[in-house]
Amino acid sequence: MQAVVCHGPEDYRLEEVARPELPAGGALVRVEAVGICASDLKCYHGAAKFWGDESRPAWAETEVVPGHEFVGVVEDVDDEAAARWGVAVGDRVTSEQIVPCWKCRYCLRGAYHMCAVHDLYGFKRRTPGAMAEYMVFPPEALVHKISKDLPPAHAAFVEPLSCSLHAVERADIQFEDVVVVAGCGPIGLGMIAGAKAKGAAHVVALDAVASKLDLARRSGADTVLDITQDDIYAAVRDLTGGFGADVYLEGTGHPAAVKQGLNLLRKMGTYVEYGVFGSEASADWSIISDDKELDVRGAHLGPHTWPKAVQMIESGVLPLDDICTHQLPLSRFQEGLDLVGAGTRSVKVSLLPGGPA
């Protein structure tokens, strides 16, 4: 079969590889669509989070098929797996991006998304990803069915949406909260929809691209602000009686968004970081402590949110026809990476491995 294979930073190649075999206790899946994530791009460009630096070892591995946000059709399934996951041959399925070990202290305490082994599809040899015509779900995977009525690229959006919903849950949003969402890409748009679903009083979306701000409004934002033109600090003060935002959800991974969030929040506000950074970010930590006593929280993956994400995708609450801007054949994976890197030319780019070359 055809597959994209990572040989290291900026060395991804389309190759002919052996089609995987059905694993004991698992499933063989024909891939319909795989989204290209901003983290895929940062891994491609060699970010230290993936390839290590002087303070941390490399996490990503070479000779691996990338792709961790996907949907496909069950081609074959072990009887035990069919019973465990409630799936059958022909079902459309997705799998959570992490394949937990189910043995470490995190897995045993329910925090499987922080599994110490931490094998994610598309980054580890144990868990080849979805930029291929076929992939396998190992027995430890978490698997969900999703409607066949959706276009494949829309169905694959369940992965970024699950991440957005986890960030929203980390924020502990209250009914009277003014929530600011930084970035109106796939993660930010899901955060907007999630914050509205949680009952936030007012959701403010920040971006520098007019078309993305339009999508933000259609995803549920009450106010949209262009960070290059609007005085975002004055606007948020006006909305909050001069106090500042209750919650700031950061979904850009841009260092400047960190300082921006700390300054937009009220005293004792909540900052949730979901962005994956390509470089280090710095800020005056006295804002967090002595000035405002902020609650700063990280968020990773989408634990326990997938059923809700599937339901939201199937309900049509998001304008996915316009969010899913580009669908390309597998042979054009480099064009897809470049589109994601360009930022303003796309929102969600997907590859369709079964489509024409």
mmCIF file of N, CA, C and O in Angstrom, residues 160-225:
data_model
loop_
_atom_site.group_PDB
_atom_site.id
_atom_site.type_symbol
_atom_site.label_atom_id
_atom_site.label_comp_id
_atom_site.label_asym_id
_atom_site.label_seq_id
_atom_site.Cartn_x
_atom_site.Cartn_y
_atom_site.Cartn_z
ATOM 1 N N PRO A 160 -9.644 16.761 16.669
ATOM 2 C CA PRO A 160 -9.387 18.103 17.221
ATOM 3 C C PRO A 160 -10.515 18.612 18.108
ATOM 4 O O PRO A 160 -10.263 19.317 19.089
ATOM 5 N N LEU A 161 -11.757 18.245 17.784
ATOM 6 C CA LEU A 161 -12.858 18.700 18.636
ATOM 7 C C LEU A 161 -12.762 18.094 20.028
ATOM 8 O O LEU A 161 -13.025 18.771 21.027
ATOM 9 N N SER A 162 -12.373 16.829 20.128
ATOM 10 C CA SER A 162 -12.217 16.223 21.454
ATOM 11 C C SER A 162 -11.174 16.975 22.275
ATOM 12 O O SER A 162 -11.326 17.158 23.494
ATOM 13 N N CYS A 163 -10.115 17.420 21.611
ATOM 14 C CA CYS A 163 -9.072 18.193 22.300
ATOM 15 C C CYS A 163 -9.622 19.524 22.796
ATOM 16 O O CYS A 163 -9.375 19.934 23.939
ATOM 17 N N SER A 164 -10.373 20.202 21.945
ATOM 18 C CA SER A 164 -10.978 21.477 22.330
ATOM 19 C C SER A 164 -11.877 21.311 23.553
ATOM 20 O O SER A 164 -11.860 22.138 24.476
ATOM 21 N N LEU A 165 -12.668 20.246 23.551
ATOM 22 C CA LEU A 165 -13.605 20.033 24.653
ATOM 23 C C LEU A 165 -12.867 19.737 25.961
ATOM 24 O O LEU A 165 -13.323 20.142 27.042
ATOM 25 N N HIS A 166 -11.733 19.063 25.877
ATOM 26 C CA HIS A 166 -10.951 18.833 27.098
ATOM 27 C C HIS A 166 -10.423 20.159 27.656
ATOM 28 O O HIS A 166 -10.453 20.383 28.882
ATOM 29 N N ALA A 167 -9.953 21.042 26.780
ATOM 30 C CA ALA A 167 -9.496 22.359 27.242
ATOM 31 C C ALA A 167 -10.626 23.114 27.919
ATOM 32 O O ALA A 167 -10.436 23.753 28.967
ATOM 33 N N VAL A 168 -11.816 23.035 27.343
ATOM 34 C CA VAL A 168 -12.983 23.697 27.929
ATOM 35 C C VAL A 168 -13.283 23.100 29.308
ATOM 36 O O VAL A 168 -13.560 23.840 30.269
ATOM 37 N N GLU A 169 -13.224 21.790 29.438
ATOM 38 C CA GLU A 169 -13.491 21.178 30.734
ATOM 39 C C GLU A 169 -12.435 21.571 31.770
ATOM 40 O O GLU A 169 -12.749 21.754 32.945
ATOM 41 N N ARG A 170 -11.186 21.708 31.326
ATOM 42 C CA ARG A 170 -10.124 22.127 32.247
ATOM 43 C C ARG A 170 -10.379 23.531 32.797
ATOM 44 O O ARG A 170 -9.910 23.886 33.880
ATOM 45 N N ALA A 171 -11.121 24.344 32.046
ATOM 46 C CA ALA A 171 -11.358 25.730 32.454
ATOM 47 C C ALA A 171 -12.410 25.861 33.543
ATOM 48 O O ALA A 171 -12.515 26.917 34.162
ATOM 49 N N ASP A 172 -13.221 24.833 33.765
ATOM 50 C CA ASP A 172 -14.267 24.880 34.786
ATOM 51 C C ASP A 172 -15.145 26.122 34.611
ATOM 52 O O ASP A 172 -15.362 26.905 35.534
ATOM 53 N N ILE A 173 -15.665 26.277 33.408
ATOM 54 C CA ILE A 173 -16.440 27.472 33.049
ATOM 55 C C ILE A 173 -17.739 27.543 33.851
ATOM 56 O O ILE A 173 -18.457 26.552 33.989
ATOM 57 N N GLN A 174 -18.033 28.743 34.342
ATOM 58 C CA GLN A 174 -19.270 29.019 35.074
ATOM 59 C C GLN A 174 -20.234 29.826 34.194
ATOM 60 O O GLN A 174 -19.844 30.427 33.200
ATOM 61 N N PHE A 175 -21.517 29.830 34.589
ATOM 62 C CA PHE A 175 -22.547 30.429 33.737
ATOM 63 C C PHE A 175 -22.331 31.918 33.459
ATOM 64 O O PHE A 175 -22.718 32.409 32.403
ATOM 65 N N GLU A 176 -21.722 32.647 34.383
ATOM 66 C CA GLU A 176 -21.565 34.092 34.195
ATOM 67 C C GLU A 176 -20.223 34.467 33.580
ATOM 68 O O GLU A 176 -19.903 35.648 33.442
ATOM 69 N N ASP A 177 -19.443 33.491 33.183
ATOM 70 C CA ASP A 177 -18.074 33.764 32.726
ATOM 71 C C ASP A 177 -18.025 34.402 31.343
ATOM 72 O O ASP A 177 -18.775 34.033 30.432
ATOM 73 N N VAL A 178 -17.092 35.337 31.219
ATOM 74 C CA VAL A 178 -16.661 35.843 29.909
ATOM 75 C C VAL A 178 -15.403 35.069 29.543
ATOM 76 O O VAL A 178 -14.400 35.100 30.267
ATOM 77 N N VAL A 179 -15.469 34.361 28.442
ATOM 78 C CA VAL A 179 -14.394 33.477 28.007
ATOM 79 C C VAL A 179 -13.754 34.039 26.746
ATOM 80 O O VAL A 179 -14.457 34.342 25.774
ATOM 81 N N VAL A 180 -12.443 34.168 26.751
ATOM 82 C CA VAL A 180 -11.699 34.607 25.570
ATOM 83 C C VAL A 180 -10.983 33.410 24.975
ATOM 84 O O VAL A 180 -10.279 32.684 25.687
ATOM 85 N N VAL A 181 -11.160 33.203 23.668
ATOM 86 C CA VAL A 181 -10.496 32.116 22.946
ATOM 87 C C VAL A 181 -9.481 32.723 21.995
ATOM 88 O O VAL A 181 -9.837 33.537 21.126
ATOM 89 N N ALA A 182 -8.220 32.357 22.152
ATOM 90 C CA ALA A 182 -7.150 32.867 21.293
ATOM 91 C C ALA A 182 -6.908 31.892 20.152
ATOM 92 O O ALA A 182 -6.499 30.752 20.374
ATOM 93 N N GLY A 183 -7.169 32.346 18.940
ATOM 94 C CA GLY A 183 -6.943 31.538 17.753
ATOM 95 C C GLY A 183 -8.216 30.878 17.257
ATOM 96 O O GLY A 183 -8.907 30.205 18.018
ATOM 97 N N CYS A 184 -8.531 31.078 15.997
ATOM 98 C CA CYS A 184 -9.752 30.526 15.409
ATOM 99 C C CYS A 184 -9.428 29.491 14.345
ATOM 100 O O CYS A 184 -10.060 29.439 13.283
ATOM 101 N N GLY A 185 -8.401 28.687 14.633
ATOM 102 C CA GLY A 185 -8.146 27.507 13.832
ATOM 103 C C GLY A 185 -9.015 26.367 14.325
ATOM 104 O O GLY A 185 -9.979 26.576 15.086
ATOM 105 N N PRO A 186 -8.721 25.138 13.924
ATOM 106 C CA PRO A 186 -9.561 24.005 14.329
ATOM 107 C C PRO A 186 -9.747 23.882 15.837
ATOM 108 O O PRO A 186 -10.865 23.650 16.306
ATOM 109 N N ILE A 187 -8.673 24.021 16.606
ATOM 110 C CA ILE A 187 -8.798 23.894 18.063
ATOM 111 C C ILE A 187 -9.617 25.044 18.637
ATOM 112 O O ILE A 187 -10.520 24.842 19.458
ATOM 113 N N GLY A 188 -9.332 26.255 18.226
ATOM 114 C CA GLY A 188 -10.052 27.413 18.752
ATOM 115 C C GLY A 188 -11.535 27.387 18.420
ATOM 116 O O GLY A 188 -12.378 27.726 19.265
ATOM 117 N N LEU A 189 -11.882 26.989 17.201
ATOM 118 C CA LEU A 189 -13.299 26.929 16.832
ATOM 119 C C LEU A 189 -14.034 25.899 17.681
ATOM 120 O O LEU A 189 -15.174 26.122 18.099
ATOM 121 N N GLY A 190 -13.383 24.774 17.958
ATOM 122 C CA GLY A 190 -13.992 23.793 18.854
ATOM 123 C C GLY A 190 -14.119 24.310 20.266
ATOM 124 O O GLY A 190 -15.106 24.025 20.968
ATOM 125 N N MET A 191 -13.134 25.088 20.731
ATOM 126 C CA MET A 191 -13.212 25.697 22.054
ATOM 127 C C MET A 191 -14.417 26.635 22.148
ATOM 128 O O MET A 191 -15.118 26.673 23.166
ATOM 129 N N ILE A 192 -14.644 27.402 21.086
ATOM 130 C CA ILE A 192 -15.778 28.335 21.073
ATOM 131 C C ILE A 192 -17.090 27.574 21.217
ATOM 132 O O ILE A 192 -17.934 27.902 22.062
ATOM 133 N N ALA A 193 -17.267 26.543 20.387
ATOM 134 C CA ALA A 193 -18.497 25.746 20.458
ATOM 135 C C ALA A 193 -18.627 25.067 21.819
ATOM 136 O O ALA A 193 -19.729 24.995 22.388
ATOM 137 N N GLY A 194 -17.515 24.580 22.361
ATOM 138 C CA GLY A 194 -17.544 23.918 23.656
ATOM 139 C C GLY A 194 -17.875 24.876 24.794
ATOM 140 O O GLY A 194 -18.636 24.539 25.703
ATOM 141 N N ALA A 195 -17.297 26.078 24.745
ATOM 142 C CA ALA A 195 -17.571 27.063 25.791
ATOM 143 C C ALA A 195 -19.041 27.474 25.788
ATOM 144 O O ALA A 195 -19.654 27.648 26.855
ATOM 145 N N LYS A 196 -19.615 27.624 24.603
ATOM 146 C CA LYS A 196 -21.048 27.936 24.524
ATOM 147 C C LYS A 196 -21.877 26.779 25.057
ATOM 148 O O LYS A 196 -22.872 26.984 25.761
ATOM 149 N N ALA A 197 -21.477 25.547 24.729
ATOM 150 C CA ALA A 197 -22.213 24.383 25.221
ATOM 151 C C ALA A 197 -22.138 24.279 26.744
ATOM 152 O O ALA A 197 -23.065 23.761 27.380
ATOM 153 N N LYS A 198 -21.056 24.778 27.331
ATOM 154 C CA LYS A 198 -20.893 24.759 28.787
ATOM 155 C C LYS A 198 -21.647 25.897 29.480
ATOM 156 O O LYS A 198 -21.668 25.980 30.707
ATOM 157 N N GLY A 199 -22.234 26.809 28.692
ATOM 158 C CA GLY A 199 -23.052 27.858 29.273
ATOM 159 C C GLY A 199 -22.354 29.158 29.584
ATOM 160 O O GLY A 199 -22.857 29.955 30.397
ATOM 161 N N ALA A 200 -21.200 29.417 28.969
ATOM 162 C CA ALA A 200 -20.517 30.699 29.186
ATOM 163 C C ALA A 200 -21.439 31.858 28.812
ATOM 164 O O ALA A 200 -22.178 31.790 27.825
ATOM 165 N N ALA A 201 -21.373 32.929 29.591
ATOM 166 C CA ALA A 201 -22.230 34.085 29.330
ATOM 167 C C ALA A 201 -21.856 34.795 28.045
ATOM 168 O O ALA A 201 -22.722 35.297 27.307
ATOM 169 N N HIS A 202 -20.549 34.857 27.763
ATOM 170 C CA HIS A 202 -20.088 35.598 26.580
ATOM 171 C C HIS A 202 -18.760 34.994 26.128
ATOM 172 O O HIS A 202 -17.865 34.787 26.950
ATOM 173 N N VAL A 203 -18.657 34.694 24.846
ATOM 174 C CA VAL A 203 -17.429 34.136 24.292
ATOM 175 C C VAL A 203 -16.836 35.125 23.300
ATOM 176 O O VAL A 203 -17.513 35.570 22.359
ATOM 177 N N VAL A 204 -15.577 35.469 23.512
ATOM 178 C CA VAL A 204 -14.839 36.394 22.659
ATOM 179 C C VAL A 204 -13.790 35.603 21.882
ATOM 180 O O VAL A 204 -13.022 34.839 22.473
ATOM 181 N N ALA A 205 -13.757 35.782 20.568
ATOM 182 C CA ALA A 205 -12.789 35.084 19.720
ATOM 183 C C ALA A 205 -11.761 36.078 19.194
ATOM 184 O O ALA A 205 -12.110 37.171 18.747
ATOM 185 N N LEU A 206 -10.479 35.664 19.237
ATOM 186 C CA LEU A 206 -9.384 36.505 18.766
ATOM 187 C C LEU A 206 -8.668 35.817 17.598
ATOM 188 O O LEU A 206 -8.344 34.633 17.677
ATOM 189 N N ASP A 207 -8.403 36.570 16.546
ATOM 190 C CA ASP A 207 -7.600 36.079 15.434
ATOM 191 C C ASP A 207 -7.181 37.275 14.610
ATOM 192 O O ASP A 207 -7.596 38.407 14.866
ATOM 193 N N ALA A 208 -6.338 37.026 13.602
ATOM 194 C CA ALA A 208 -5.886 38.092 12.715
ATOM 195 C C ALA A 208 -6.417 37.922 11.302
ATOM 196 O O ALA A 208 -6.081 38.710 10.416
ATOM 197 N N VAL A 209 -7.241 36.892 11.077
ATOM 198 C CA VAL A 209 -7.736 36.582 9.740
ATOM 199 C C VAL A 209 -9.251 36.733 9.733
ATOM 200 O O VAL A 209 -9.957 36.061 10.498
ATOM 201 N N ALA A 210 -9.759 37.606 8.848
ATOM 202 C CA ALA A 210 -11.187 37.931 8.836
ATOM 203 C C ALA A 210 -12.050 36.698 8.579
ATOM 204 O O ALA A 210 -13.107 36.517 9.200
ATOM 205 N N SER A 211 -11.625 35.835 7.675
ATOM 206 C CA SER A 211 -12.439 34.655 7.352
ATOM 207 C C SER A 211 -12.542 33.713 8.548
ATOM 208 O O SER A 211 -13.580 33.072 8.767
ATOM 209 N N LYS A 212 -11.481 33.626 9.339
ATOM 210 C CA LYS A 212 -11.525 32.766 10.527
ATOM 211 C C LYS A 212 -12.404 33.385 11.615
ATOM 212 O O LYS A 212 -13.087 32.670 12.355
ATOM 213 N N LEU A 213 -12.405 34.701 11.707
ATOM 214 C CA LEU A 213 -13.298 35.356 12.662
ATOM 215 C C LEU A 213 -14.755 35.155 12.266
ATOM 216 O O LEU A 213 -15.627 35.015 13.131
ATOM 217 N N ASP A 214 -15.022 35.112 10.964
ATOM 218 C CA ASP A 214 -16.379 34.810 10.511
ATOM 219 C C ASP A 214 -16.778 33.394 10.936
ATOM 220 O O ASP A 214 -17.900 33.164 11.412
ATOM 221 N N LEU A 215 -15.866 32.441 10.775
ATOM 222 C CA LEU A 215 -16.136 31.076 11.223
ATOM 223 C C LEU A 215 -16.344 31.027 12.732
ATOM 224 O O LEU A 215 -17.175 30.257 13.227
ATOM 225 N N ALA A 216 -15.599 31.843 13.457
ATOM 226 C CA ALA A 216 -15.749 31.887 14.910
ATOM 227 C C ALA A 216 -17.155 32.334 15.298
ATOM 228 O O ALA A 216 -17.784 31.746 16.193
ATOM 229 N N ARG A 217 -17.658 33.343 14.634
ATOM 230 C CA ARG A 217 -19.016 33.813 14.937
ATOM 231 C C ARG A 217 -20.037 32.716 14.624
ATOM 232 O O ARG A 217 -20.971 32.476 15.394
ATOM 233 N N ARG A 218 -19.825 32.018 13.512
ATOM 234 C CA ARG A 218 -20.748 30.946 13.128
ATOM 235 C C ARG A 218 -20.611 29.714 14.012
ATOM 236 O O ARG A 218 -21.519 28.882 14.063
ATOM 237 N N SER A 219 -19.506 29.622 14.741
ATOM 238 C CA SER A 219 -19.317 28.520 15.680
ATOM 239 C C SER A 219 -19.829 28.850 17.078
ATOM 240 O O SER A 219 -19.790 27.989 17.960
ATOM 241 N N GLY A 220 -20.289 30.099 17.269
ATOM 242 C CA GLY A 220 -20.891 30.455 18.541
ATOM 243 C C GLY A 220 -20.323 31.660 19.250
ATOM 244 O O GLY A 220 -20.839 32.048 20.310
ATOM 245 N N ALA A 221 -19.266 32.292 18.726
ATOM 246 C CA ALA A 221 -18.676 33.450 19.400
ATOM 247 C C ALA A 221 -19.656 34.619 19.420
ATOM 248 O O ALA A 221 -20.317 34.910 18.422
ATOM 249 N N ASP A 222 -19.725 35.293 20.552
ATOM 250 C CA ASP A 222 -20.585 36.468 20.680
ATOM 251 C C ASP A 222 -19.894 37.725 20.177
ATOM 252 O O ASP A 222 -20.548 38.632 19.646
ATOM 253 N N THR A 223 -18.583 37.795 20.365
ATOM 254 C CA THR A 223 -17.777 38.934 19.920
ATOM 255 C C THR A 223 -16.538 38.388 19.234
ATOM 256 O O THR A 223 -15.919 37.443 19.731
ATOM 257 N N VAL A 224 -16.178 38.978 18.094
ATOM 258 C CA VAL A 224 -14.939 38.596 17.410
ATOM 259 C C VAL A 224 -14.064 39.837 17.287
ATOM 260 O O VAL A 224 -14.546 40.924 16.969
ATOM 261 N N LEU A 225 -12.768 39.677 17.556
ATOM 262 C CA LEU A 225 -11.835 40.799 17.544
ATOM 263 C C LEU A 225 -10.616 40.464 16.713
ATOM 264 O O LEU A 225 -10.052 39.373 16.854
#
